[in-house]
PDB file of C-alpha atoms in Angstrom:
ATOM      1  CA  MET A1255      -8.417 -67.067 -20.197  1.00 51.00           C
ATOM      2  CA  ARG A1256      -9.657 -64.338 -17.839  1.00 50.00           C
ATOM      3  CA  ARG A1257      -6.677 -62.210 -18.730  1.00 52.00           C
ATOM      4  CA  PHE A1258      -7.432 -62.579 -22.377  1.00 46.00           C
ATOM      5  CA  LEU A1259     -11.071 -61.527 -21.926  1.00 44.00           C
ATOM      6  CA  PHE A1260     -10.031 -58.594 -19.749  1.00 47.00           C
ATOM      7  CA  CYS A1261      -7.447 -57.437 -22.304  1.00 46.00           C
ATOM      8  CA  ALA A1262      -9.947 -57.839 -25.135  1.00 50.00           C
ATOM      9  CA  ALA A1263     -12.542 -55.809 -23.236  1.00 50.00           C
ATOM     10  CA  LEU A1264      -9.976 -53.139 -22.402  1.00 48.00           C
ATOM     11  CA  ALA A1265      -8.905 -52.953 -26.050  1.00 53.00           C
ATOM     12  CA  ALA A1266     -12.552 -52.549 -27.122  1.00 54.00           C
ATOM     13  CA  VAL A1267     -13.074 -49.678 -24.667  1.00 50.00           C
ATOM     14  CA  PHE A1268      -9.856 -48.016 -25.789  1.00 52.00           C
ATOM     15  CA  ALA A1269     -10.876 -48.318 -29.451  1.00 55.00           C
ATOM     16  CA  SER A1270     -14.280 -46.833 -28.654  1.00 54.00           C
ATOM     17  CA  VAL A1271     -12.734 -43.906 -26.793  1.00 50.00           C
ATOM     18  CA  GLN A1272     -10.298 -43.279 -29.622  1.00 55.00           C
ATOM     19  CA  SER A1273     -13.044 -43.283 -32.225  1.00 53.00           C
ATOM     20  CA  ARG A1274     -14.897 -40.582 -30.291  1.00 55.00           C
ATOM     21  CA  ASN A1275     -11.773 -38.439 -29.906  1.00 53.00           C
ATOM     22  CA  LEU A1276     -12.229 -38.348 -26.163  1.00 51.00           C
ATOM     23  CA  LEU A1277      -8.518 -38.631 -25.518  1.00 53.00           C
ATOM     24  CA  GLN A1278      -7.644 -35.470 -27.402  1.00 58.00           C
ATOM     25  CA  ALA A1279      -6.624 -32.415 -25.453  1.00 59.00           C
ATOM     26  CA  PRO A1280      -9.352 -29.763 -25.179  1.00 61.00           C
ATOM     27  CA  ALA A1281      -9.342 -27.076 -27.834  1.00 64.00           C
ATOM     28  CA  PRO A1282      -7.488 -23.933 -26.799  1.00 66.00           C
ATOM     29  CA  ALA A1283      -9.579 -20.985 -25.683  1.00 67.00           C
ATOM     30  CA  PRO A1284     -10.228 -18.440 -28.415  1.00 70.00           C
ATOM     31  CA  GLY A1285      -7.876 -15.463 -28.405  1.00 69.00           C
ATOM     32  CA  PRO A1286      -8.933 -11.872 -27.977  1.00 73.00           C
ATOM     33  CA  ALA A1287     -11.235 -10.390 -30.576  1.00 69.00           C
ATOM     34  CA  PRO A1288      -9.451  -8.606 -33.386  1.00 69.00           C
ATOM     35  CA  THR A1289      -9.045  -4.888 -32.889  1.00 70.00           C
ATOM     36  CA  PRO A1290     -10.945  -2.834 -35.460  1.00 66.00           C
ATOM     37  CA  ALA A1291      -8.965  -0.591 -37.729  1.00 69.00           C
ATOM     38  CA  PRO A1292      -8.670   2.942 -36.368  1.00 71.00           C
ATOM     39  CA  GLY A1293     -11.114   5.373 -37.901  1.00 66.00           C
ATOM     40  CA  PRO A1294     -11.789   9.041 -37.470  1.00 70.00           C
ATOM     41  CA  ALA A1295     -12.003  10.131 -33.859  1.00 66.00           C
ATOM     42  CA  LEU A1296     -15.521  10.765 -32.665  1.00 62.00           C
ATOM     43  CA  PRO A1297     -16.179  13.925 -30.663  1.00 65.00           C
ATOM     44  CA  VAL A1298     -16.593  13.431 -26.941  1.00 62.00           C
ATOM     45  CA  VAL A1299     -20.063  14.459 -25.865  1.00 60.00           C
ATOM     46  CA  GLU A1300     -20.623  14.973 -22.173  1.00 61.00           C
ATOM     47  CA  ALA A1301     -23.992  14.272 -20.609  1.00 52.00           C
ATOM     48  CA  PRO A1302     -25.789  17.388 -19.452  1.00 53.00           C
ATOM     49  CA  ALA A1303     -25.577  18.048 -15.749  1.00 52.00           C
ATOM     50  CA  ALA A1304     -28.650  17.164 -13.747  1.00 47.00           C
ATOM     51  CA  PRO A1305     -30.676  20.243 -12.897  1.00 56.00           C
ATOM     52  CA  ALA A1306     -29.889  21.515  -9.430  1.00 70.00           C
ATOM     53  CA  GLY A1307     -33.517  22.280  -8.680  1.00 90.00           C
ATOM     54  CA  LEU A1308     -35.421  25.450  -8.057  1.00 95.00           C
ATOM     55  CA  THR A1309     -34.432  27.890  -5.351  1.00 96.00           C
ATOM     56  CA  LEU A1310     -36.654  29.714  -2.895  1.00 96.00           C
ATOM     57  CA  ALA A1311     -35.501  32.924  -4.597  1.00 96.00           C
ATOM     58  CA  GLN A1312     -37.001  31.644  -7.848  1.00 96.00           C
ATOM     59  CA  VAL A1313     -40.178  30.569  -6.070  1.00 97.00           C
ATOM     60  CA  ALA A1314     -40.449  34.037  -4.509  1.00 97.00           C
ATOM     61  CA  THR A1315     -40.721  35.641  -7.976  1.00 97.00           C
ATOM     62  CA  HIS A1316     -44.045  33.796  -8.487  1.00 97.00           C
ATOM     63  CA  SER A1317     -46.037  35.293  -5.635  1.00 97.00           C
ATOM     64  CA  SER A1318     -49.319  36.429  -7.113  1.00 96.00           C
ATOM     65  CA  GLU A1319     -52.709  34.895  -7.814  1.00 96.00           C
ATOM     66  CA  SER A1320     -51.945  35.033 -11.537  1.00 96.00           C
ATOM     67  CA  ASP A1321     -48.562  33.313 -11.085  1.00 97.00           C
ATOM     68  CA  CYS A1322     -48.469  31.201  -7.925  1.00 97.00           C
ATOM     69  CA  TRP A1323     -45.607  28.865  -7.091  1.00 97.00           C
ATOM     70  CA  ALA A1324     -45.140  27.281  -3.698  1.00 97.00           C
ATOM     71  CA  ALA A1325     -42.554  24.981  -2.184  1.00 97.00           C
ATOM     72  CA  ILE A1326     -44.048  22.076  -0.262  1.00 96.00           C
ATOM     73  CA  ASN A1327     -41.942  19.419   1.414  1.00 95.00           C
ATOM     74  CA  GLY A1328     -38.901  19.845  -0.835  1.00 96.00           C
ATOM     75  CA  LYS A1329     -40.800  20.143  -4.123  1.00 96.00           C
ATOM     76  CA  VAL A1330     -41.925  23.198  -6.086  1.00 97.00           C
ATOM     77  CA  TYR A1331     -45.437  23.407  -7.505  1.00 97.00           C
ATOM     78  CA  ASP A1332     -47.155  25.846  -9.863  1.00 97.00           C
ATOM     79  CA  LEU A1333     -50.523  26.205  -8.124  1.00 96.00           C
ATOM     80  CA  THR A1334     -51.890  28.973 -10.367  1.00 97.00           C
ATOM     81  CA  ALA A1335     -54.501  26.707 -12.008  1.00 96.00           C
ATOM     82  CA  TRP A1336     -55.457  25.184  -8.642  1.00 95.00           C
ATOM     83  CA  LEU A1337     -56.181  28.501  -6.873  1.00 94.00           C
ATOM     84  CA  PRO A1338     -59.787  28.905  -8.108  1.00 95.00           C
ATOM     85  CA  GLN A1339     -60.498  25.220  -7.393  1.00 94.00           C
ATOM     86  CA  HIS A1340     -59.072  25.147  -3.869  1.00 93.00           C
ATOM     87  CA  PRO A1341     -61.864  24.060  -1.485  1.00 91.00           C
ATOM     88  CA  GLY A1342     -60.655  26.472   1.218  1.00 91.00           C
ATOM     89  CA  GLY A1343     -60.856  29.427  -1.162  1.00 93.00           C
ATOM     90  CA  VAL A1344     -58.364  31.423  -3.188  1.00 95.00           C
ATOM     91  CA  ALA A1345     -57.222  33.717  -0.358  1.00 95.00           C
ATOM     92  CA  ILE A1346     -55.963  30.991   1.961  1.00 93.00           C
ATOM     93  CA  LEU A1347     -53.787  29.496  -0.772  1.00 93.00           C
ATOM     94  CA  ALA A1348     -52.762  32.820  -2.330  1.00 96.00           C
ATOM     95  CA  ALA A1349     -51.284  33.849   1.018  1.00 96.00           C
ATOM     96  CA  HIS A1350     -48.572  31.211   0.484  1.00 97.00           C
ATOM     97  CA  CYS A1351     -47.691  31.952  -3.151  1.00 97.00           C
ATOM     98  CA  GLY A1352     -43.966  32.528  -3.578  1.00 98.00           C
ATOM     99  CA  GLN A1353     -43.119  30.858  -0.243  1.00 97.00           C
ATOM    100  CA  ASP A1354     -42.207  27.586   1.380  1.00 97.00           C
ATOM    101  CA  ALA A1355     -45.698  26.474   2.346  1.00 97.00           C
ATOM    102  CA  SER A1356     -44.663  23.154   3.898  1.00 96.00           C
ATOM    103  CA  ALA A1357     -45.668  23.996   7.479  1.00 96.00           C
ATOM    104  CA  PRO A1358     -49.159  25.339   6.709  1.00 96.00           C
ATOM    105  CA  PHE A1359     -49.778  22.573   4.156  1.00 94.00           C
ATOM    106  CA  ASN A1360     -48.777  19.821   6.589  1.00 95.00           C
ATOM    107  CA  MET A1361     -50.742  21.404   9.434  1.00 94.00           C
ATOM    108  CA  GLN A1362     -53.903  21.605   7.326  1.00 93.00           C
ATOM    109  CA  HIS A1363     -53.556  18.465   5.198  1.00 91.00           C
ATOM    110  CA  GLY A1364     -51.210  16.157   7.110  1.00 86.00           C
ATOM    111  CA  GLY A1365     -52.422  12.575   6.704  1.00 85.00           C
ATOM    112  CA  ASP A1366     -55.087  13.472   4.138  1.00 90.00           C
ATOM    113  CA  PRO A1367     -54.323  11.504   0.942  1.00 92.00           C
ATOM    114  CA  GLU A1368     -56.353  13.665  -1.476  1.00 92.00           C
ATOM    115  CA  PRO A1369     -54.053  16.735  -1.469  1.00 91.00           C
ATOM    116  CA  GLN A1370     -51.036  14.424  -1.772  1.00 89.00           C
ATOM    117  CA  GLU A1371     -52.617  12.812  -4.840  1.00 93.00           C
ATOM    118  CA  ARG A1372     -53.401  16.174  -6.477  1.00 93.00           C
ATOM    119  CA  LEU A1373     -49.991  17.806  -6.037  1.00 93.00           C
ATOM    120  CA  PRO A1374     -47.986  15.799  -8.627  1.00 95.00           C
ATOM    121  CA  GLN A1375     -49.944  17.301 -11.543  1.00 96.00           C
ATOM    122  CA  TYR A1376     -48.624  20.735 -10.559  1.00 96.00           C
ATOM    123  CA  LEU A1377     -45.021  19.680  -9.896  1.00 96.00           C
ATOM    124  CA  LEU A1378     -42.300  21.855 -11.392  1.00 96.00           C
ATOM    125  CA  GLY A1379     -39.286  20.193  -9.762  1.00 96.00           C
ATOM    126  CA  ASP A1380     -37.234  19.749  -6.638  1.00 96.00           C
ATOM    127  CA  LEU A1381     -36.440  22.577  -4.262  1.00 96.00           C
ATOM    128  CA  SER A1382     -32.691  23.068  -4.071  1.00 93.00           C
ATOM    129  CA  ALA A1383     -30.969  23.825  -0.812  1.00 73.00           C
TER     130      ALA A1383
END
């Protein structure tokens, strides 16, 4: 009798599994996507090269109060509009127009956050080597 009940229970489980299609093999993985039909070739467009930066020779051509560029800590700034506002006066800043003014700037303003916060509005770009 136990065998009969066991076989009946096993048959019921098997029928249930079959009705749910659980014994079927998994569906095959989809193949590669179809390749689109060839069309006209598109022109190859290369990205523009990143600017190399500004040279000290370029900075040197802007060495007057009416056109004042200075290199400070690897960046180039157009300080023309800042000259008349400079708290130390025009002359002290004008003396560094067209030059790498990193050393005098750092000596005067090193650690002072205000000049560091003002500089970005006058940024022209990086100083190239």
